[in-house]
Each structure stands twice: as C-alpha cells, then as structure tokens.
Amino acid sequence: MLNFARKILAGLALSSLCTLGFAGTASAAEGGALDAFKAKHNKVVELVKKRAELPALQKEVDDLLDYKALAETSLGGPARYASKCEPRCPEFEALLARLIRENYLKRIRTDKKYDLTYVGEETKPRGTHVTTTVSLNRDGKPEVVEVVYVMHQVGGIWKVEDIITDGVSLAKNYKFEFNKILKDKGINELISRLESKLTELAAKK
C-alpha cells in the first residue's frame, strides 16, 4: 500500500497559522509566490473553519495545486507520461488529484494544533521555492519540520507543483513508488491502488 502519511504533511496546512517574518529574494508585497500561497492557503483554512460546502473547498484547493504537473513528474516527466499511463492517463490524473486534495483537506481538518511559519521565497532553477516551517508535538516531543512549496505560474497564476518535506520531494516519492508498481504490474494495478486508498480515506471520514 502506498505510504502517504509523511508526504502529505504537506497538505500541510494546518489549522493554526503563525506568520513571523520573511527572507529570500522576493517579498510578499511584490505579489510573488509567497504572497499567492499565503492568500490561497489561508482561504482554504477559513472555509474549513466555516464548514463550507465541499465544492467550494475543492475549488480553492484546486486553484492552489497543479495536479497535472505532479502527475507528470510522478511518472518521469511530460516526455514519458503518456507512455507510462496509456490508455488510462486521464483516469490516473483524476485519481491522483483526488488523493492529494483529500489528504490536504484532511490535514487542515485535524484537531491537532500546528504553527506554520512563513520563512520566505527564493527563485531556483526549478521553480520558486516558498519555504515554511511547521512546529508540532510528536509523541509529546516538540518538532520542527521544514516544508518547501515549489511553485510556478500557470496562465499567470501561481500554483504548487511539488512539496518538499524535510528535503523529501512528494513528486519524487510518488515517482519511486509508482514506477515500482508500473514495472511489476502495470497501470491497471496502480489505478487499483489509488482507488483503494481513496476508499480507505472515505471510510475514515
């Protein structure tokens, strides 16, 4: 079964926000990636607090996350994507999007308290990195986790194309796990496992 727990500590979000300061190559006042992420993430959190209808929540999450980019990277990039998931590429992408969205919302809805600190943003060869830290207690011990949201513009809108938690890339983790399944059993098995994970998440609501 796919192991999503640590990876989607990304989704990450967590119910309690604490903005301390900014560093990096661009400031929030410039309307960059950090500013866009804060605005969209905070809107999702507020909708969750207000117990908004699911379609409204889904729309805001979908405006933030670039599922297409995550799906392509998880199968080795745009050049290899079709050859890995044909003839079920649309189905694969839709299931992966649902899984990422559900985990993101699950993290926000959790009763545990987290402090999210925005550190800053920095332009890198691969996207703009918005760095945050998440402070939490794990088994009674304080822990600080660095979470970096890799963002790029799609049609002039900032979107998240990867999430790096303590140096571990969500997209690369997917790539490692998915490629093993594809190599051994093919796209039908991968889709079956994604469906099973979604069913498992639904049962826990």
GROMACS .gro file of C-alpha atoms in nm:
model
  205
    1MET     CA    1   0.000   0.000   0.000
    2LEU     CA    2   0.120   0.347  -0.077
    3ASN     CA    3   0.268   0.535   0.216
    4PHE     CA    4   0.129   0.887   0.211
    5ALA     CA    5   0.142   0.991   0.577
    6ARG     CA    6   0.472   1.177   0.588
    7LYS     CA    7   0.448   1.307   0.236
    8ILE     CA    8   0.124   1.487   0.274
    9LEU     CA    9   0.230   1.651   0.600
   10ALA     CA   10   0.239   1.888   0.324
   11GLY     CA   11  -0.101   1.927   0.258
   12LEU     CA   12   0.007   2.054   0.545
   13ALA     CA   13  -0.166   2.301   0.646
   14LEU     CA   14  -0.264   2.310   0.940
   15SER     CA   15  -0.521   2.470   1.134
   16SER     CA   16  -0.310   2.721   1.324
   17LEU     CA   17  -0.109   2.985   1.134
   18CYS     CA   18   0.172   3.196   1.276
   19THR     CA   19   0.342   3.440   1.040
   20LEU     CA   20   0.671   3.566   1.181
   21GLY     CA   21   0.893   3.709   0.911
   22PHE     CA   22   1.020   3.690   0.558
   23ALA     CA   23   1.352   3.626   0.389
   24GLY     CA   24   1.463   3.543   0.038
   25THR     CA   25   1.475   3.706  -0.299
   26ALA     CA   26   1.119   3.843  -0.315
   27SER     CA   27   0.882   3.989  -0.060
   28ALA     CA   28   0.511   3.932  -0.010
   29ALA     CA   29   0.448   4.294  -0.100
   30GLU     CA   30   0.566   4.225  -0.453
   31GLY     CA   31   0.281   3.985  -0.512
   32GLY     CA   32   0.511   3.687  -0.561
   33ALA     CA   33   0.474   3.316  -0.495
   34LEU     CA   34   0.480   3.350  -0.116
   35ASP     CA   35   0.204   3.608  -0.118
   36ALA     CA   36  -0.006   3.394  -0.350
   37PHE     CA   37   0.043   3.081  -0.142
   38LYS     CA   38  -0.049   3.257   0.183
   39ALA     CA   39  -0.366   3.404   0.037
   40LYS     CA   40  -0.488   3.076  -0.114
   41HIS     CA   41  -0.391   2.859   0.181
   42ASN     CA   42  -0.550   3.094   0.433
   43LYS     CA   43  -0.871   3.099   0.229
   44VAL     CA   44  -0.893   2.719   0.243
   45VAL     CA   45  -0.836   2.725   0.619
   46GLU     CA   46  -1.112   2.982   0.667
   47LEU     CA   47  -1.355   2.781   0.456
   48VAL     CA   48  -1.281   2.471   0.663
   49LYS     CA   49  -1.344   2.665   0.984
   50LYS     CA   50  -1.677   2.785   0.844
   51ARG     CA   51  -1.770   2.429   0.743
   52ALA     CA   52  -1.812   2.536   0.382
   53GLU     CA   53  -1.968   2.305   0.126
   54LEU     CA   54  -1.729   2.055  -0.032
   55PRO     CA   55  -1.743   2.202  -0.387
   56ALA     CA   56  -1.626   2.541  -0.255
   57LEU     CA   57  -1.340   2.377  -0.066
   58GLN     CA   58  -1.238   2.170  -0.365
   59LYS     CA   59  -1.230   2.472  -0.592
   60GLU     CA   60  -0.992   2.662  -0.365
   61VAL     CA   61  -0.758   2.365  -0.324
   62ASP     CA   62  -0.764   2.302  -0.699
   63ASP     CA   63  -0.670   2.666  -0.760
   64LEU     CA   64  -0.359   2.615  -0.546
   65LEU     CA   65  -0.226   2.274  -0.653
   66ASP     CA   66  -0.105   2.185  -1.003
   67TYR     CA   67  -0.220   1.824  -1.025
   68LYS     CA   68  -0.112   1.790  -1.388
   69ALA     CA   69   0.248   1.881  -1.304
   70LEU     CA   70   0.252   1.643  -1.007
   71ALA     CA   71   0.107   1.362  -1.216
   72GLU     CA   72   0.361   1.411  -1.496
   73THR     CA   73   0.657   1.430  -1.260
   74SER     CA   74   0.540   1.121  -1.073
   75LEU     CA   75   0.568   0.920  -1.395
   76GLY     CA   76   0.905   1.057  -1.507
   77GLY     CA   77   0.812   1.389  -1.668
   78PRO     CA   78   0.598   1.513  -1.959
   79ALA     CA   79   0.800   1.325  -2.222
   80ARG     CA   80   0.740   0.988  -2.055
   81TYR     CA   81   0.399   1.049  -1.908
   82ALA     CA   82   0.177   0.914  -2.186
   83SER     CA   83   0.386   0.601  -2.239
   84LYS     CA   84   0.361   0.515  -1.869
   85CYS     CA   85  -0.013   0.559  -1.817
   86GLU     CA   86  -0.177   0.495  -2.156
   87PRO     CA   87  -0.459   0.420  -2.216
   88ARG     CA   88  -0.571   0.537  -1.871
   89CYS     CA   89  -0.389   0.870  -1.829
   90PRO     CA   90  -0.699   1.085  -1.761
   91GLU     CA   91  -0.821   0.836  -1.503
   92PHE     CA   92  -0.480   0.823  -1.334
   93GLU     CA   93  -0.453   1.200  -1.317
   94ALA     CA   94  -0.806   1.239  -1.178
   95LEU     CA   95  -0.747   0.979  -0.906
   96LEU     CA   96  -0.413   1.129  -0.805
   97ALA     CA   97  -0.570   1.475  -0.789
   98ARG     CA   98  -0.847   1.346  -0.564
   99LEU     CA   99  -0.597   1.174  -0.336
  100ILE     CA  100  -0.377   1.481  -0.298
  101ARG     CA  101  -0.682   1.704  -0.240
  102GLU     CA  102  -0.831   1.471   0.021
  103ASN     CA  103  -0.505   1.448   0.213
  104TYR     CA  104  -0.461   1.825   0.201
  105LEU     CA  105  -0.807   1.884   0.344
  106LYS     CA  106  -0.761   1.604   0.598
  107ARG     CA  107  -0.454   1.779   0.736
  108ILE     CA  108  -0.642   2.107   0.773
  109ARG     CA  109  -0.937   1.942   0.946
  110THR     CA  110  -0.723   1.765   1.205
  111ASP     CA  111  -0.780   1.863   1.567
  112LYS     CA  112  -0.408   1.880   1.637
  113LYS     CA  113  -0.251   2.222   1.664
  114TYR     CA  114   0.028   2.325   1.433
  115ASP     CA  115   0.215   2.651   1.392
  116LEU     CA  116   0.301   2.738   1.034
  117THR     CA  117   0.576   2.997   0.992
  118TYR     CA  118   0.646   3.156   0.653
  119VAL     CA  119   1.023   3.187   0.609
  120GLY     CA  120   1.043   3.336   0.260
  121GLU     CA  121   1.068   3.265  -0.111
  122GLU     CA  122   1.361   3.211  -0.343
  123THR     CA  123   1.386   3.165  -0.718
  124LYS     CA  124   1.558   2.838  -0.809
  125PRO     CA  125   1.640   2.671  -1.142
  126ARG     CA  126   1.334   2.455  -1.088
  127GLY     CA  127   1.053   2.684  -0.977
  128THR     CA  128   1.016   2.935  -0.696
  129HIS     CA  129   1.059   2.783  -0.350
  130VAL     CA  130   0.827   2.909  -0.077
  131THR     CA  131   0.980   2.790   0.249
  132THR     CA  132   0.775   2.731   0.563
  133THR     CA  133   0.832   2.555   0.893
  134VAL     CA  134   0.570   2.355   1.081
  135SER     CA  135   0.604   2.333   1.460
  136LEU     CA  136   0.421   2.045   1.627
  137ASN     CA  137   0.440   1.791   1.907
  138ARG     CA  138   0.501   1.432   1.807
  139ASP     CA  139   0.467   1.174   2.085
  140GLY     CA  140   0.495   1.454   2.339
  141LYS     CA  141   0.814   1.596   2.190
  142PRO     CA  142   0.839   1.930   2.007
  143GLU     CA  143   0.942   1.901   1.643
  144VAL     CA  144   1.001   2.149   1.363
  145VAL     CA  145   0.953   2.030   1.004
  146GLU     CA  146   1.066   2.233   0.704
  147VAL     CA  147   0.815   2.230   0.421
  148VAL     CA  148   0.902   2.388   0.087
  149TYR     CA  149   0.632   2.453  -0.172
  150VAL     CA  150   0.778   2.455  -0.524
  151MET     CA  151   0.566   2.697  -0.725
  152HIS     CA  152   0.540   2.805  -1.088
  153GLN     CA  153   0.298   3.013  -1.290
  154VAL     CA  154   0.025   2.853  -1.497
  155GLY     CA  155  -0.154   3.109  -1.712
  156GLY     CA  156  -0.021   3.385  -1.486
  157ILE     CA  157  -0.143   3.212  -1.167
  158TRP     CA  158   0.094   3.074  -0.903
  159LYS     CA  159   0.044   2.702  -0.837
  160VAL     CA  160   0.223   2.437  -0.633
  161GLU     CA  161   0.398   2.176  -0.849
  162ASP     CA  162   0.582   1.992  -0.571
  163ILE     CA  163   0.606   1.981  -0.192
  164ILE     CA  164   0.940   1.907  -0.025
  165THR     CA  165   0.915   1.795   0.338
  166ASP     CA  166   1.246   1.788   0.528
  167GLY     CA  167   1.427   1.753   0.196
  168VAL     CA  168   1.200   1.478   0.060
  169SER     CA  169   1.007   1.559  -0.259
  170LEU     CA  170   0.645   1.449  -0.281
  171ALA     CA  171   0.665   1.414  -0.661
  172LYS     CA  172   0.988   1.211  -0.643
  173ASN     CA  173   0.842   0.985  -0.376
  174TYR     CA  174   0.544   0.921  -0.598
  175LYS     CA  175   0.779   0.856  -0.889
  176PHE     CA  176   0.972   0.594  -0.692
  177GLU     CA  177   0.660   0.416  -0.566
  178PHE     CA  178   0.458   0.440  -0.886
  179ASN     CA  179   0.740   0.322  -1.111
  180LYS     CA  180   0.786   0.011  -0.899
  181ILE     CA  181   0.418  -0.072  -0.936
  182LEU     CA  182   0.416   0.007  -1.308
  183LYS     CA  183   0.723  -0.206  -1.371
  184ASP     CA  184   0.587  -0.505  -1.183
  185LYS     CA  185   0.214  -0.490  -1.257
  186GLY     CA  186   0.128  -0.201  -1.488
  187ILE     CA  187  -0.109   0.094  -1.491
  188ASN     CA  188  -0.417  -0.111  -1.401
  189GLU     CA  189  -0.262  -0.211  -1.069
  190LEU     CA  190  -0.151   0.146  -0.994
  191ILE     CA  191  -0.502   0.277  -1.056
  192SER     CA  192  -0.647   0.000  -0.841
  193ARG     CA  193  -0.422   0.101  -0.551
  194LEU     CA  194  -0.511   0.466  -0.584
  195GLU     CA  195  -0.880   0.373  -0.579
  196SER     CA  196  -0.825   0.159  -0.269
  197LYS     CA  197  -0.650   0.444  -0.090
  198LEU     CA  198  -0.936   0.682  -0.170
  199THR     CA  199  -1.187   0.427  -0.040
  200GLU     CA  200  -0.982   0.395   0.279
  201LEU     CA  201  -0.978   0.772   0.329
  202ALA     CA  202  -1.353   0.797   0.271
  203ALA     CA  203  -1.419   0.528   0.531
  204LYS     CA  204  -1.230   0.731   0.793
  205LYS     CA  205  -1.434   1.049   0.749
   0.00000   0.00000   0.00000
